Structure formats: C-alpha cells, structure tokens
mmCIF file of C-alpha atoms in Angstrom:
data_model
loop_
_atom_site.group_PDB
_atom_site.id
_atom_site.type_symbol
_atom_site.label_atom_id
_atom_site.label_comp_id
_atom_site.label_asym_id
_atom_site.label_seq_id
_atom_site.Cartn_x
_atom_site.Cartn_y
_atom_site.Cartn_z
ATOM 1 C CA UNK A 130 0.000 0.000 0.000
ATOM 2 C CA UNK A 131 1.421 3.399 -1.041
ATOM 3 C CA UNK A 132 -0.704 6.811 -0.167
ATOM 4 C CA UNK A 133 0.721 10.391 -1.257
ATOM 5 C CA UNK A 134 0.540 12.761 1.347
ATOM 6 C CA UNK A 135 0.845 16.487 0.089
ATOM 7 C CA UNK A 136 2.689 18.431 1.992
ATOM 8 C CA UNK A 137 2.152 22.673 1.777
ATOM 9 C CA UNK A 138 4.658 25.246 1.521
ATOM 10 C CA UNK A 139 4.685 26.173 5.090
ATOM 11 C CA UNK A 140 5.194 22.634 6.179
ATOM 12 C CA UNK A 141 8.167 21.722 4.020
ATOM 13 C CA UNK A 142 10.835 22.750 6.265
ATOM 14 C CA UNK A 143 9.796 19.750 8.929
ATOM 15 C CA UNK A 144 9.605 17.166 5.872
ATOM 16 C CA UNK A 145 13.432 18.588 4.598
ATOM 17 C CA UNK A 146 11.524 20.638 1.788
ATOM 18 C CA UNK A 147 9.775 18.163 -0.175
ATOM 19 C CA UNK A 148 6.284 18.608 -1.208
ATOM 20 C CA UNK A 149 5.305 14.957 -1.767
ATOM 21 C CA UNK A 150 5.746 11.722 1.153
ATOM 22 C CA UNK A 151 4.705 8.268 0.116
ATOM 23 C CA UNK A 152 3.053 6.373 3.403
ATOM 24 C CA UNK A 153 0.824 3.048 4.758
ATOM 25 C CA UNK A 154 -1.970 3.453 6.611
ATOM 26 C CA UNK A 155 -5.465 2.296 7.156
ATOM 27 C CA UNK A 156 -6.824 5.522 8.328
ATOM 28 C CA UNK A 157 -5.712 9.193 8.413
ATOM 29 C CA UNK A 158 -4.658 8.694 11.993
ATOM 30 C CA UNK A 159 -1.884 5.990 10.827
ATOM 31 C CA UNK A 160 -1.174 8.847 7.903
ATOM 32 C CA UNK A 161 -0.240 11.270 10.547
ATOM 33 C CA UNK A 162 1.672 9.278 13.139
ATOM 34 C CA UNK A 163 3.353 7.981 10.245
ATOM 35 C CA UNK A 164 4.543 11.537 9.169
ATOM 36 C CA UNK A 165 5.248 12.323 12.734
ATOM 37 C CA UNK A 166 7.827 8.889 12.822
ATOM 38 C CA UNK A 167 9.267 10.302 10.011
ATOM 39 C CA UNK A 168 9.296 13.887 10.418
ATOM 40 C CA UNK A 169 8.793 14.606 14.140
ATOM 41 C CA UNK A 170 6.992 17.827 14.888
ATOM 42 C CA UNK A 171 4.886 17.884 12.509
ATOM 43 C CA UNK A 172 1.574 16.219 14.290
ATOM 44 C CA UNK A 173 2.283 19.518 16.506
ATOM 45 C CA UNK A 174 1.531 21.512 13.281
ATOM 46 C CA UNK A 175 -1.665 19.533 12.178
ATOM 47 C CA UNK A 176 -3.292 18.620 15.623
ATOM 48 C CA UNK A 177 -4.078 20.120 19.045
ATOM 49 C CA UNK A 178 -3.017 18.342 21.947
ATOM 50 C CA UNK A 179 -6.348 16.915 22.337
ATOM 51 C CA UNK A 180 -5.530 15.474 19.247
ATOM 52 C CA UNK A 181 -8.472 17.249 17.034
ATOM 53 C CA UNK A 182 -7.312 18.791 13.499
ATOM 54 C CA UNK A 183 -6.157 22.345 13.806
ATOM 55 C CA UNK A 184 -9.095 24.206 12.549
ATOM 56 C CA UNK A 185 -6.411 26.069 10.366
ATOM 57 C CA UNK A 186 -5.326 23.012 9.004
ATOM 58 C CA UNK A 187 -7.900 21.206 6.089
ATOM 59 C CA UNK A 188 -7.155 17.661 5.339
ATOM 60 C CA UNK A 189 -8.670 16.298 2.016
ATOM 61 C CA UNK A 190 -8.638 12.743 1.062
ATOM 62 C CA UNK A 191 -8.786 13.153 -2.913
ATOM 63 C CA UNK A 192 -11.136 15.685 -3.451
ATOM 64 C CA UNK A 193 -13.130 15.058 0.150
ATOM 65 C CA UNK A 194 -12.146 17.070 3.182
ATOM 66 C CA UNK A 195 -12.063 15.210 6.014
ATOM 67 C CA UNK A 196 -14.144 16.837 8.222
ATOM 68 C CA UNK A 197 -17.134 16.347 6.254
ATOM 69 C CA UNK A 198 -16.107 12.198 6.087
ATOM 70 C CA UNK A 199 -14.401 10.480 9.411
ATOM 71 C CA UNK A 200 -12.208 12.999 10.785
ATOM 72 C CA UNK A 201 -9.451 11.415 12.024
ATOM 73 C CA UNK A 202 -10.964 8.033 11.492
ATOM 74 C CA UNK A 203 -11.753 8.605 7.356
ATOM 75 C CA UNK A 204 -9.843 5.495 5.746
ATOM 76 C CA UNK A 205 -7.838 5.586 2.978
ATOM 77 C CA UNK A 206 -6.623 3.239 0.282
ATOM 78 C CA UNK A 207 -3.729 2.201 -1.571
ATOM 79 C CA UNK A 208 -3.563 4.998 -4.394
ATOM 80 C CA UNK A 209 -5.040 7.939 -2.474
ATOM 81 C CA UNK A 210 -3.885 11.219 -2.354
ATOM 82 C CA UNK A 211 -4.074 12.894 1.388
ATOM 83 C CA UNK A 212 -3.679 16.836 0.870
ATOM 84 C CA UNK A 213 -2.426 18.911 3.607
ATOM 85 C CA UNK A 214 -4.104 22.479 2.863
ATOM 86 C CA UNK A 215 -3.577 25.254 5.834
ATOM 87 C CA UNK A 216 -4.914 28.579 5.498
ATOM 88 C CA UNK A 217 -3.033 31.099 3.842
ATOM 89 C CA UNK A 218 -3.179 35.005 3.427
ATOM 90 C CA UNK A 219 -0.900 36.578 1.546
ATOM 91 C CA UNK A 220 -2.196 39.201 -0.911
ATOM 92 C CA UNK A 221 -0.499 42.757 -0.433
ATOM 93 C CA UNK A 222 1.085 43.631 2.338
ATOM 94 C CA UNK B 173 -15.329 40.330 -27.283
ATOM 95 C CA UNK B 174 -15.085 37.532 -29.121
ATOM 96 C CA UNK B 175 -14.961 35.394 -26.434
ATOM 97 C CA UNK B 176 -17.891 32.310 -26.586
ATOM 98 C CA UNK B 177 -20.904 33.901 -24.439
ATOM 99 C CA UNK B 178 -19.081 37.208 -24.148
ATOM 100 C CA UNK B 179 -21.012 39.242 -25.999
ATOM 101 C CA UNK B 180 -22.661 42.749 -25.587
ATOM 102 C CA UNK B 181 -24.595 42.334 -23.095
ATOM 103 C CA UNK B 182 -21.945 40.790 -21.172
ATOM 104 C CA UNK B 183 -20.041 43.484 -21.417
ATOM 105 C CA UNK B 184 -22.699 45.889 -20.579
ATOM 106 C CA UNK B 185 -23.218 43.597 -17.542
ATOM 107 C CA UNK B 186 -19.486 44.781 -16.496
ATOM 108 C CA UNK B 187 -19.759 48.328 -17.406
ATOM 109 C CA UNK B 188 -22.862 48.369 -14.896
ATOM 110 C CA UNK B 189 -21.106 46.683 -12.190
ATOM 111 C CA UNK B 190 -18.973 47.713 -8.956
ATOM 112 C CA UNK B 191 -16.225 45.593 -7.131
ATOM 113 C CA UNK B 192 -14.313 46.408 -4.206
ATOM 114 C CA UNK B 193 -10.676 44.936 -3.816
ATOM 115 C CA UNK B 194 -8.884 45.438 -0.916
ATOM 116 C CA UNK B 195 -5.263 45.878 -0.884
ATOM 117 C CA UNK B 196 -3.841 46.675 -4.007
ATOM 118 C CA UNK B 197 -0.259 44.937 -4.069
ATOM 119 C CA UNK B 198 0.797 41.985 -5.843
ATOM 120 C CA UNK B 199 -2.477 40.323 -5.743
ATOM 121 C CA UNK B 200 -4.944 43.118 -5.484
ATOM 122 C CA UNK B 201 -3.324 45.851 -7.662
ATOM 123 C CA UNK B 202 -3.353 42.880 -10.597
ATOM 124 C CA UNK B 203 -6.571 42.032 -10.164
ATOM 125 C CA UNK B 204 -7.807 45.846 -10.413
ATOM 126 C CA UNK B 205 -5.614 46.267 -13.008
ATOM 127 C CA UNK B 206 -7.286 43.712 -15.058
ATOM 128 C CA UNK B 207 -11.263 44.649 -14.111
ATOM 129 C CA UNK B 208 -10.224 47.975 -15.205
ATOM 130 C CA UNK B 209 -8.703 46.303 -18.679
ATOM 131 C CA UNK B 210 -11.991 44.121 -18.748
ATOM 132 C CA UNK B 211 -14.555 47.244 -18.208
ATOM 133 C CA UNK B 212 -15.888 46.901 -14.991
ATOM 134 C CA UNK B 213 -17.687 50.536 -14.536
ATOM 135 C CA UNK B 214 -16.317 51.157 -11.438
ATOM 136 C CA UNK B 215 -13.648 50.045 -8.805
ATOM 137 C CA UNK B 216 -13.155 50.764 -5.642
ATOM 138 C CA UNK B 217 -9.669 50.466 -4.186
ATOM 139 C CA UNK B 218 -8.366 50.182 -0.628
ATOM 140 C CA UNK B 219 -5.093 50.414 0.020
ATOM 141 C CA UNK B 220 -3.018 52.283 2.841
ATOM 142 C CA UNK B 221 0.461 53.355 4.155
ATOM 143 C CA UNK B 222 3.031 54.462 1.958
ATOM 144 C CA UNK B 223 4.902 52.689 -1.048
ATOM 145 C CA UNK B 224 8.323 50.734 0.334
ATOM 146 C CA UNK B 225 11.161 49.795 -2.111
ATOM 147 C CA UNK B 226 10.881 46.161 -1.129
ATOM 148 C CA UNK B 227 6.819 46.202 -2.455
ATOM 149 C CA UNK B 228 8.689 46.915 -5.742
ATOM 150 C CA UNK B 229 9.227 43.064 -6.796
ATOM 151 C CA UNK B 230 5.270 42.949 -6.996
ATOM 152 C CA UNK B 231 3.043 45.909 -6.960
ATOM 153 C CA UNK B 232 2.208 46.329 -10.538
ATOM 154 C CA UNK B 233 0.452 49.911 -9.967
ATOM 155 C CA UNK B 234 3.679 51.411 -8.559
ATOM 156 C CA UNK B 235 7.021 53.113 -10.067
ATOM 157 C CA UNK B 236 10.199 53.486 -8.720
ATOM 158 C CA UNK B 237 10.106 57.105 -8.315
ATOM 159 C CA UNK B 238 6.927 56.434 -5.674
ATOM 160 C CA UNK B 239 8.781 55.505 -2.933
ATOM 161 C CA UNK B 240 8.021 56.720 0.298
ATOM 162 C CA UNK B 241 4.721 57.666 -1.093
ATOM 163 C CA UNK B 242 1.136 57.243 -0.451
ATOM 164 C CA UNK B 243 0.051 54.261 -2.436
ATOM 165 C CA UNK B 244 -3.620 55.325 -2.669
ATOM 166 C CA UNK B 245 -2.481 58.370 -4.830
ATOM 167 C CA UNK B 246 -0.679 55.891 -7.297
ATOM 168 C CA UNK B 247 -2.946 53.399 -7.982
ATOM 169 C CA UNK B 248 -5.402 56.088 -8.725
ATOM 170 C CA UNK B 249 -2.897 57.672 -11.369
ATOM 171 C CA UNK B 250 -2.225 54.200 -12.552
ATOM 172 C CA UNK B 251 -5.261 52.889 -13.051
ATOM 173 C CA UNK B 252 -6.985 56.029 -14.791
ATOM 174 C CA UNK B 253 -4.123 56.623 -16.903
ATOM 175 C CA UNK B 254 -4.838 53.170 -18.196
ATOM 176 C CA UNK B 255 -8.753 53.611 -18.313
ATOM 177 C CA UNK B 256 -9.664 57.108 -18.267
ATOM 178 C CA UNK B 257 -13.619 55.979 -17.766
ATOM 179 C CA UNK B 258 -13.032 53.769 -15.070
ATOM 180 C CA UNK B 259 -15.569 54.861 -12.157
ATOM 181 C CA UNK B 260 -12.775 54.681 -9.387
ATOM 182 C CA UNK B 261 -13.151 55.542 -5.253
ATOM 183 C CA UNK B 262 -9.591 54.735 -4.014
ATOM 184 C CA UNK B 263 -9.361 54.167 0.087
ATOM 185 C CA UNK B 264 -6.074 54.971 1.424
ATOM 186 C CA UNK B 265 -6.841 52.777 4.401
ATOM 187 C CA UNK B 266 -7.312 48.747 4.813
ATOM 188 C CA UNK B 267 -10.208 46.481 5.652
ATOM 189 C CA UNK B 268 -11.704 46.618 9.398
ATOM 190 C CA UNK B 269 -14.350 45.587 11.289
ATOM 191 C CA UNK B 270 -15.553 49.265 11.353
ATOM 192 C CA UNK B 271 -15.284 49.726 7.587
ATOM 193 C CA UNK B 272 -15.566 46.691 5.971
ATOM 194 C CA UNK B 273 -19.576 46.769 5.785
ATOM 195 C CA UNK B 274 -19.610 50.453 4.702
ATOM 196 C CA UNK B 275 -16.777 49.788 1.713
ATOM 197 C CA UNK B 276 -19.312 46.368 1.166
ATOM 198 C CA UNK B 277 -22.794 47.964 0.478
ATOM 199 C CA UNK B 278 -21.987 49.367 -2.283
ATOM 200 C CA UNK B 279 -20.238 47.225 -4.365
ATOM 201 C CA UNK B 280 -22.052 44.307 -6.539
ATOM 202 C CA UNK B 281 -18.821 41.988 -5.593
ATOM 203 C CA UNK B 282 -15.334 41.633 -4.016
ATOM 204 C CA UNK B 283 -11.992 40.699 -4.710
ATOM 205 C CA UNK B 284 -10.380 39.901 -1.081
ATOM 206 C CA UNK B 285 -6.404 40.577 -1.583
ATOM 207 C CA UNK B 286 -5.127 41.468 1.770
ATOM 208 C CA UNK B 287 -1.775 39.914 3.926
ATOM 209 C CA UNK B 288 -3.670 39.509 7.253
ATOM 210 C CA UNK B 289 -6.015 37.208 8.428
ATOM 211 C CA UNK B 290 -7.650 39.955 10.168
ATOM 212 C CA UNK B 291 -8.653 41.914 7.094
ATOM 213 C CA UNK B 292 -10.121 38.591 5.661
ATOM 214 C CA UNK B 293 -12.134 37.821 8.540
ATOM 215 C CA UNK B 294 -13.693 41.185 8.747
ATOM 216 C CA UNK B 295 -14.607 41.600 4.959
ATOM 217 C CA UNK B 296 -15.844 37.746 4.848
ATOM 218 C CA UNK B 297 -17.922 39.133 7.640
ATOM 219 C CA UNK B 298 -19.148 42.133 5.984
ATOM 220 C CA UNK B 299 -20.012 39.932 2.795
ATOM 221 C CA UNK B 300 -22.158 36.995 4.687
ATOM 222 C CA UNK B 301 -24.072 40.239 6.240
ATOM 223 C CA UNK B 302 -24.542 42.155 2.699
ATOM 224 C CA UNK B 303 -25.059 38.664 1.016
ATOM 225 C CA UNK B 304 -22.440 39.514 -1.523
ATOM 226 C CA UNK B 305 -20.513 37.411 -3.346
ATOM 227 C CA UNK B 306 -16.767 37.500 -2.722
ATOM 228 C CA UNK B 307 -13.526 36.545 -4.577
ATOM 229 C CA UNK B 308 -10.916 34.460 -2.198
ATOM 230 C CA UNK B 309 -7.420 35.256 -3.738
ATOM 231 C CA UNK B 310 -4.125 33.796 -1.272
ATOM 232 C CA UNK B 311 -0.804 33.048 -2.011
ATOM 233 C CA UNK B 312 2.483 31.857 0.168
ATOM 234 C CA UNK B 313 5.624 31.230 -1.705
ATOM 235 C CA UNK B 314 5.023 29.459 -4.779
ATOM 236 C CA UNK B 315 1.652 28.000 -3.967
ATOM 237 C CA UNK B 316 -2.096 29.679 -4.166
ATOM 238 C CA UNK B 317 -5.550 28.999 -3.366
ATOM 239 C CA UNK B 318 -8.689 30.805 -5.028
ATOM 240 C CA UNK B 319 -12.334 30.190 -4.089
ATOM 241 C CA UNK B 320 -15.931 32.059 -4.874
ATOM 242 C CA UNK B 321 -17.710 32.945 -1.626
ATOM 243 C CA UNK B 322 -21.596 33.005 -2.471
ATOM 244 C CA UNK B 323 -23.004 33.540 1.165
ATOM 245 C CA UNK B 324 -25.655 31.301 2.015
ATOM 246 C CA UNK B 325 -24.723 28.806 -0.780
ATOM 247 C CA UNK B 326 -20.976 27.758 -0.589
ATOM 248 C CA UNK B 327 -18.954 27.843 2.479
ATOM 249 C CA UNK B 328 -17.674 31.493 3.502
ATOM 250 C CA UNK B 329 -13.702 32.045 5.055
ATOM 251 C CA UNK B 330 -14.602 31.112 8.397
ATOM 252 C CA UNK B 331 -16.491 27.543 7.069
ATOM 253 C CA UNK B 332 -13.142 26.745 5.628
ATOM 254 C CA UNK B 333 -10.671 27.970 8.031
ATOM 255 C CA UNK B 334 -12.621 29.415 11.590
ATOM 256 C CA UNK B 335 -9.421 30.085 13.052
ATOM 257 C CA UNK B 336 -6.321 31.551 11.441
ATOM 258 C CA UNK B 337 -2.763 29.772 11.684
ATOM 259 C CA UNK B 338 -0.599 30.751 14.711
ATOM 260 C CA UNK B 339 2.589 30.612 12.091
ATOM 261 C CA UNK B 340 1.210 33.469 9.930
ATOM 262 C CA UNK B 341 3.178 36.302 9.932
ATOM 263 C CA UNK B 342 1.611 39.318 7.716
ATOM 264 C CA UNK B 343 4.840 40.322 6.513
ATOM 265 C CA UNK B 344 6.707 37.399 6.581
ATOM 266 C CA UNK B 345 5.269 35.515 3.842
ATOM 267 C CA UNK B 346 7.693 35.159 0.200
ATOM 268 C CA UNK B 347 6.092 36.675 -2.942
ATOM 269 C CA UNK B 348 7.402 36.649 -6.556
ATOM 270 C CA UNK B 349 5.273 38.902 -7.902
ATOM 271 C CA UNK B 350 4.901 36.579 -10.437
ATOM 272 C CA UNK B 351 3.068 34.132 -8.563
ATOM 273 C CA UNK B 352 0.965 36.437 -7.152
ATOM 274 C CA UNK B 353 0.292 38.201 -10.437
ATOM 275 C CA UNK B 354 -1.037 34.353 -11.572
ATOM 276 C CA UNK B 355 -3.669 33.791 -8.889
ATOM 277 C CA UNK B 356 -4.887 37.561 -9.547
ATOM 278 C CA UNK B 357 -5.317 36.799 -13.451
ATOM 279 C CA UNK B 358 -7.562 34.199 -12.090
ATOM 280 C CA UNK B 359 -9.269 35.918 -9.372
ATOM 281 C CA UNK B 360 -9.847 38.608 -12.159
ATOM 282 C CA UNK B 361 -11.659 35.688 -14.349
ATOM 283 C CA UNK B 362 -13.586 34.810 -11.527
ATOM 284 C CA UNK B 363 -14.763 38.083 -10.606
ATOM 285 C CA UNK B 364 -16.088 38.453 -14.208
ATOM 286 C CA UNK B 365 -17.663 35.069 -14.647
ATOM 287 C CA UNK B 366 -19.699 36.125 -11.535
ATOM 288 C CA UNK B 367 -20.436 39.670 -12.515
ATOM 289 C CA UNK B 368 -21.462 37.965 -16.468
ATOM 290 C CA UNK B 369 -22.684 34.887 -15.406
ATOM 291 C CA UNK B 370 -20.643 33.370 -17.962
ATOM 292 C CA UNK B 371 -18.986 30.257 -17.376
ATOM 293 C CA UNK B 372 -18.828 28.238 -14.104
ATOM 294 C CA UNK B 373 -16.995 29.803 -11.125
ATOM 295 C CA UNK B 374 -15.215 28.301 -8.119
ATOM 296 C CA UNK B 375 -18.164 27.889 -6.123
ATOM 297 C CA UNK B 376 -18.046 25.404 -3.336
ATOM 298 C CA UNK B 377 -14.667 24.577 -5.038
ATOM 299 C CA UNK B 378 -11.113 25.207 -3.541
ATOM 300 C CA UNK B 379 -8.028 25.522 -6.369
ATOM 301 C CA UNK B 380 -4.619 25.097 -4.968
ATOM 302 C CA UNK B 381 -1.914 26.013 -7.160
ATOM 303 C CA UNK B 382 1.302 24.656 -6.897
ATOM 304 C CA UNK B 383 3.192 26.604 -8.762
ATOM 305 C CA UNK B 384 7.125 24.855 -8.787
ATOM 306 C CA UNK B 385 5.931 21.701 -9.765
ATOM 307 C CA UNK B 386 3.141 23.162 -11.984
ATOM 308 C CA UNK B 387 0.354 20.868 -9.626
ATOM 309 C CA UNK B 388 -3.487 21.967 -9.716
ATOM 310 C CA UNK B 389 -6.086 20.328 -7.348
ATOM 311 C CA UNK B 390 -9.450 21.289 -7.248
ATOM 312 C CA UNK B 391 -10.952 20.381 -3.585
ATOM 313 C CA UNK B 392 -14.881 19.995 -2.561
ATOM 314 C CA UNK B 393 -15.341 22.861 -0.007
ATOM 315 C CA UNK B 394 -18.537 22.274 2.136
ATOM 316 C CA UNK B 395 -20.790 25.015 4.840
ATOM 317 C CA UNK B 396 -20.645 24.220 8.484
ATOM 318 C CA UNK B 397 -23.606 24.295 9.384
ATOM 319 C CA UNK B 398 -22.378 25.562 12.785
ATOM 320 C CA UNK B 399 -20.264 28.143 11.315
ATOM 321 C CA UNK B 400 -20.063 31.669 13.616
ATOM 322 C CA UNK B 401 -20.432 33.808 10.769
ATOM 323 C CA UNK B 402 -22.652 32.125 8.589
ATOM 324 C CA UNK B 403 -24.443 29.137 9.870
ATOM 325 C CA UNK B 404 -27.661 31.065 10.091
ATOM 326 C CA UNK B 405 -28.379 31.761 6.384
#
C-alpha cells in the first residue's frame, strides 16, 4: 500500500523541503503518526493536543475534506492522495 | 469580445457593475488592473500606508520614483491613466471591522487581496451580512488557493478555516510577484464570470496552485452548518 501525502509550503521545512511523502496506513490517523515517525513535529503543526485537526489546518482525502467524512478516522486506500491544505493570506502587504 | 458567451450584453453587464478589492499589491493591484482592462464601470480600491522599495518586486500599480509615497495616490494615477472611464473611489486605508460593511454595500462583488487574516475575517464578515458574493485570492511562496464565496450557498472564510494559523506572519510571507500576479489573473476571471454569469466559477470549489511543480487540485469545499459567521443563512 502506497498513499501520497501532500505536503504545503509552510510545512516543508519539517519534511526537509519536499512537497510529496509516500506512506501506509489504514486511516488518516496511521497517515499522521506515520509523518510524525518520520518527520517529528509535525503532528504539533496539524493537531491540538487533544488530538483534534487544527481548525487552520484542512485535510482532504482526494477531493473530500475530512471533516465532512471520518475525521481522524476517514480510511484511505492504496492509491489515495491525502492533501495537507492550511490557510493562507498573503495578498499585499 | 469575441470570447464564446461574451457578448454585448456581457459586457454591458461589467460596465454596470462595482467591485471592491482590498489591498492593491501583488495580488490586489493585478486584479484591479485587469477589471479595469476588462470594463468593470467602477472600482473601488483600498489600500493604505506608503509605497516601500521592497513592495517593488510585486506591486504592478507602482514606479520606482513612488517611494516613500502614499500608495492610494498611485494606484489612482495608474489605473486612470490606463482607463480614463473607469468609475474609481480609491481608500487609502485597509479592511476593518468598522469599515468593511460600509466599503461592502456598495459594491455588486469583491476581490479579497489582503496579507492579514484579520482583514479577511472582517470583509468575509461584511459579505455573509450584505449577502455579496466574494472573490478568495491567497498566495504563500510558490503556492495559491482561489475560491468564490456566495453567502448562504458555498462555504464562507470562516467555514473553511474558523481560526487563522498561529505561524502566519503578515509580513513574513515570500512573494514573486509573479506568482501572485497568476492567482490575480484568475481571481480577475472569476470576478467576471460572476459579474457575467458566464462560465462556471469556483463555487463550493477550492483551487490550490502549486506553482514549482506546476500541480493543480481542485478540492470539494462544504458550509458548516455551525459556522459563527454564517451558519444562520
């Protein structure tokens, strides 16, 4: 099993600037503790303690965002794409 | 035109129309600069502080000789010098709570190009109140996002994102004025496929550009029902 997880600009500089990290999971979850084995400090960026989603942060599954699926829990499949989107602002400063 | 749908009354549709865009830098000043080119009657512009060197790599309405300048006085220059019948109100002051639903009542749309979080919040605010439709333009680096904000029907800013990152800094975010000129181009389109109703906009529809590797994904964008701002509609 093979999943791409996109990884955004801001994030890069935990993952040693690349944009793309191939992973094996089940569910999101195993996605993200995955990244965190791999590139620790990261979880910090994309969960509260608690261990919700940032509500900064929007995780899509293909096309889906995960909030609107399982959260957390939303499975995923050999072939997927998991997209990391956080919000960002800049426009003219 | 001769653009497919884009006829007269199309363009009579623009030359009828308003749109606010706030901040006029890399991102906003493009995006004004091109409703102006397209013949949208009349623009409103809201920009403040003066013109730095280092705004130079990007801001498309400003010269050289500028710097140290009010930028409101500029863009006004700019932009009438290239369409002497643009209708054109320019604000030398950014987006607040305490403006933002003033600037929005009288505009039929608008383009949302500002660095803070802050400014966003309070003109996605303003819009959900004046149920009018809104242009998301962003950028960071080398990557963008663009959505339409149709109050009521697609998610607004605080659906997608209800808080803003704690990394953001306003100033501290890379532009090549490049990239930021691309999303505006864009953001232009979609302000005039909502002011024509030609075409299909980014409605309920997220694009994230990826510029460096050249990578487009469109992502399904969906209301929260218990959003602050607009969970009532």
């Amino acid at each position: 099993m093979s999943i791409a997880v996109r990884i955004p600009t801001p994030l890069q500089k935990l993952t040693g600037d690349q944009g793309e990290i191939q992973l094996d999971g089940e569910k999101l979850s195993e996605i993200i503790d995955g990244l965190e084995k791999e590139y620790p400090g990261i979880k910090d960026r994309l969960c509260e303690e608690s261990g919700k989603l940032r509500r900064f942060v929007n995780i899509y599954v293909n096309e889906e965002d995960v909030r609107f699926l399982d959260g957390l829990d939303t499975p995923v499949k050999d072939g997927d794409e998991v997209s990391i989107v956080p919000a960002i602002a800049g426009g003219a400063a | 035109m001769m653009i497919p749908d884009f006829g007269e009354e199309a363009q009579y549709k623009l030359k009828e129309s308003s749109v606010l865009v706030t901040r006029a830098g890399g991102l906003g000043g493009t995006v004004a600069f091109y409703l102006a080119a397209a013949g949208v009657g009349k623009l409103v512009v809201a920009h403040g502080g003066n013109l730095t060197r280092s705004n130079l790599n990007r801001q498309i309405l400003m010269t050289h000789d500028w710097v140290g300048k009010p930028r409101a006085e500029k863009i006004r220059e700019t932009l009438l010098r290239f369409n002497g019948d643009l209708a054109l109100e320019v604000l030398a002051e950014n987006a607040t709570e305490g403006n933002a639903a003033h600037w929005v009542e009288g505009v039929d749309l608008v383009c949302d190009c500002p660095p803070t979080f802050e400014e966003r919040y309070a003109l996605n605010k303003a819009i959900v109140y004046a149920r009018k439709p809104m242009v998301e333009a962003a950028m960071n680096s080398m990557e963008c996002h663009l959505t339409v904000i149709v109050p009521g029907k697609t998610p607004c800013l605080s659906c997608l994102y209800p808080e803003p990152p704690s990394w953001w800094e306003p100033l501290g975010f890379p532009v090549l004025g490049a990239v930021s000129g691309a999303v505006a181009c864009l953001a232009a389109i979609e302000a005039i496929k909502m002011l024509t109703g030609i075409g299909e906009p980014l409605a309920g529809k997220l694009l994230q550009m990826d510029t460096l590797a050249h990578e487009y994904r469109k992502f399904n964008i969906r209301r929260d029902p218990k959003c602050k701002v607009c969970g009532e509609l």
